[in-house]
């Protein structure tokens, strides 16, 4: 099968790749571009491990086709920190011990960033509902939610 | 033993050493390993839950585009039945082999039958369709009691119940009996007797990371395996056995592991990947999808547990009887034995009889899941303890305190308890404000307690000192939830140097000394012990170096503040670790220390959970509205990760109680094979999970550590069920307490 040529922007870099028409954006990121920070937990849109931002919208990259990225702006976990300087959300996840195994963490951080861009001052309940699409089996969510609220407070203070 | 001492590092909450890589996406998990020229392999799985394999024709697949190799069980040696210690529990290597690739029969829907390696995953999947398998369908048995019936379809013609008929094969693979005293006399003396039967469904560990492996076989016959596992040495031992290789020819390198909860202590893919790599001379990568994980890997047992409990009017337990049946899945080896050992372990009961049954049926072979066997047993026992407390008109915690095991009590499973913290944990629960907080309409509160032995087993550790005085700590224990931080804290405390100077590594089977699996809540305890011992060896070595430098006796040198000092010799300036390291060449060469041990004296862990729920009487939906987990940690090395274990275990238990279950059709086909329908708790299902860390030090550990990872999943099942009972007035004996089930119970009231 011949592949489709796609031109897109990932974490600010102009990127071109060839992909099969039925290949998911998740597979393109992980297998073609070796951006393996984005994780696969289900490939059916049910776990959020593959969360990325597509033109500012939070999506499950396992439900987006690689060809759909044409001309779009994609942001993945690899683009959240500023060089070696962690984003406040990343820092707060560490300080709050909001990860155990860490497989869900990239997805949670990308989703939290999307949440706080929309709603810089979420209540606990709003944070829980916004992040309901991200599964974590290790933490019971307590420390994740605390990290999210802590990061929100820090970012409001910094703004 | 150093207790009640102020530590500089132990008990603090520094950022974990591997944290930055995990929040930035740099950390490499199982599926993140790629090698040049790598092939992708996929597995053909059985469409039937029970069938004879009459023939397998792989010829069309072999000649398909992009395919380089196909394998079936015929490519693996025919093993005789042989029990071996692997992981936390014993395994029969023949069963292991037949689970990896079916031989002669398929025993569950999704059982692996053949594997294809191709240049892409897509081509491998396409080739699977070209494999022709001829099956003869057999009757399916899914329920424990059906499988125990005389006329049940038999899974293994060569399996006989020990002590049972030698001619008639049986699905009951093992039985167990634990007696004490005289139960007839005990029940005769009881004022109140309650007897009930409880059932729990098959549930999955639900780790978010599917199983993944990349393997590469060299021309010299050395296999390299990269995989996500709780135990690299177990992967090595099992792969060697199943493929007839020597362990010395296999190197297993652990990736980061995206959750395991016990289930990543066995192998499914690794031997297949190695064999396909051998056949093709190319690296082979295999990654399961979620459906494969749910259909064919480690769920934990469904159970049918009947308990009869007798107490006297003054609130003392006098007799207990338990029948515990656990479904093992397709091959023997359910957690029946630990279930039986745990069921009455928390209480002093003068007369009891426990019987256990390990039953095979047409579901995937179960794998360990956090305190294997204990949550089901505790669901039954703790539910009855709550009911008995109500009948006796006693506060449920008070009732437990009257019967709780303490130091010197003889555990139901044999040994005498050393120092344990059950009473302290119960007292802490009773004193917690949650326990006496008011409740609203349709709300109820329940408590449940949990016990887990915790284990020791073998561990090794090596510490290398860099020339700057910073150190690397190497162990072979997979870090599944922050154990690198614990190892670094032990070293910081022992060497009295900054946590930031320590790099803890989890290394491969050729570079790290032997470590048993990260499971049984043993890593911080046992590998921690090895790290402490290695640290002490290192300090002794550095004192020797200082003594040599100063020309004085080693006994005149002590270690303080990360430096050697000579208290009696005022002219000797302290020699810092950095100074000793820099001049190591002159004092005897590089500074390194190792230790290995079989850890004894794992301290039992007890937990008490308090759960508040609100039940919607119109829909039967239950919401957990407040939850507190209280547990004895012995000593919390990094309290945040101890709390995390309590919270994570509690929420897995809440999921087990309220929602999770494998739903099969009558053909044995799993109906809910994705996260949408296998519904694990999500963030908006839950409140914050409060925690209280009780610390009753374990006298066998240098810092008093008890394992903490498993106990937290034990109490929630009964705590949630009792809360529902108090909210809705219905006693639930069958999990999960899903809305339709609860609604039916409410309507039947
Ligand atoms: S991998 Fe995309 S939602 Fe799970
Ligand atoms: S930390 Fe393991 S799944 Fe979230």
mmCIF file of C-alpha atoms in Angstrom, chain B residues 189-194 309-319 347 381 383-403 722 731:
data_model
loop_
_atom_site.group_PDB
_atom_site.id
_atom_site.type_symbol
_atom_site.label_atom_id
_atom_site.label_comp_id
_atom_site.label_asym_id
_atom_site.label_seq_id
_atom_site.Cartn_x
_atom_site.Cartn_y
_atom_site.Cartn_z
ATOM 1 C CA UNK B 189 -20.521 -23.415 73.238
ATOM 2 C CA UNK B 190 -21.385 -20.509 70.950
ATOM 3 C CA UNK B 191 -24.296 -18.212 71.807
ATOM 4 C CA UNK B 192 -24.585 -16.824 68.305
ATOM 5 C CA UNK B 193 -23.777 -18.615 65.080
ATOM 6 C CA UNK B 194 -23.923 -17.073 61.608
ATOM 7 C CA UNK B 309 -18.792 -18.188 62.724
ATOM 8 C CA UNK B 310 -19.630 -18.758 66.383
ATOM 9 C CA UNK B 311 -19.257 -16.234 69.205
ATOM 10 C CA UNK B 312 -20.213 -16.037 72.834
ATOM 11 C CA UNK B 313 -22.393 -13.276 74.245
ATOM 12 C CA UNK B 314 -19.367 -11.559 75.743
ATOM 13 C CA UNK B 315 -18.053 -10.950 72.240
ATOM 14 C CA UNK B 316 -15.409 -13.655 71.947
ATOM 15 C CA UNK B 317 -15.028 -15.791 68.857
ATOM 16 C CA UNK B 318 -15.212 -19.431 69.830
ATOM 17 C CA UNK B 319 -15.463 -21.398 66.606
ATOM 18 C CA UNK B 347 -8.264 -13.270 65.159
ATOM 19 C CA UNK B 381 -14.814 -13.164 57.058
ATOM 20 C CA UNK B 383 -18.580 -9.269 56.395
ATOM 21 C CA UNK B 384 -19.468 -11.863 59.002
ATOM 22 C CA UNK B 385 -17.471 -9.993 61.655
ATOM 23 C CA UNK B 386 -19.566 -6.903 60.894
ATOM 24 C CA UNK B 387 -22.796 -8.869 61.039
ATOM 25 C CA UNK B 388 -21.735 -10.577 64.254
ATOM 26 C CA UNK B 389 -20.875 -7.218 65.845
ATOM 27 C CA UNK B 390 -24.370 -5.999 64.995
ATOM 28 C CA UNK B 391 -25.918 -9.139 66.489
ATOM 29 C CA UNK B 392 -23.822 -8.738 69.635
ATOM 30 C CA UNK B 393 -24.688 -5.066 69.774
ATOM 31 C CA UNK B 394 -21.011 -4.239 69.832
ATOM 32 C CA UNK B 395 -19.122 -1.550 67.996
ATOM 33 C CA UNK B 396 -17.440 -3.358 65.068
ATOM 34 C CA UNK B 397 -13.959 -2.131 65.949
ATOM 35 C CA UNK B 398 -14.528 -2.937 69.623
ATOM 36 C CA UNK B 399 -15.589 -6.451 68.637
ATOM 37 C CA UNK B 400 -12.409 -6.889 66.610
ATOM 38 C CA UNK B 401 -10.263 -5.554 69.452
ATOM 39 C CA UNK B 402 -11.695 -8.247 71.730
ATOM 40 C CA UNK B 403 -10.476 -10.921 69.340
ATOM 41 C CA UNK B 722 -21.008 -3.093 55.050
ATOM 42 C CA UNK B 731 -26.580 -7.424 53.102
#
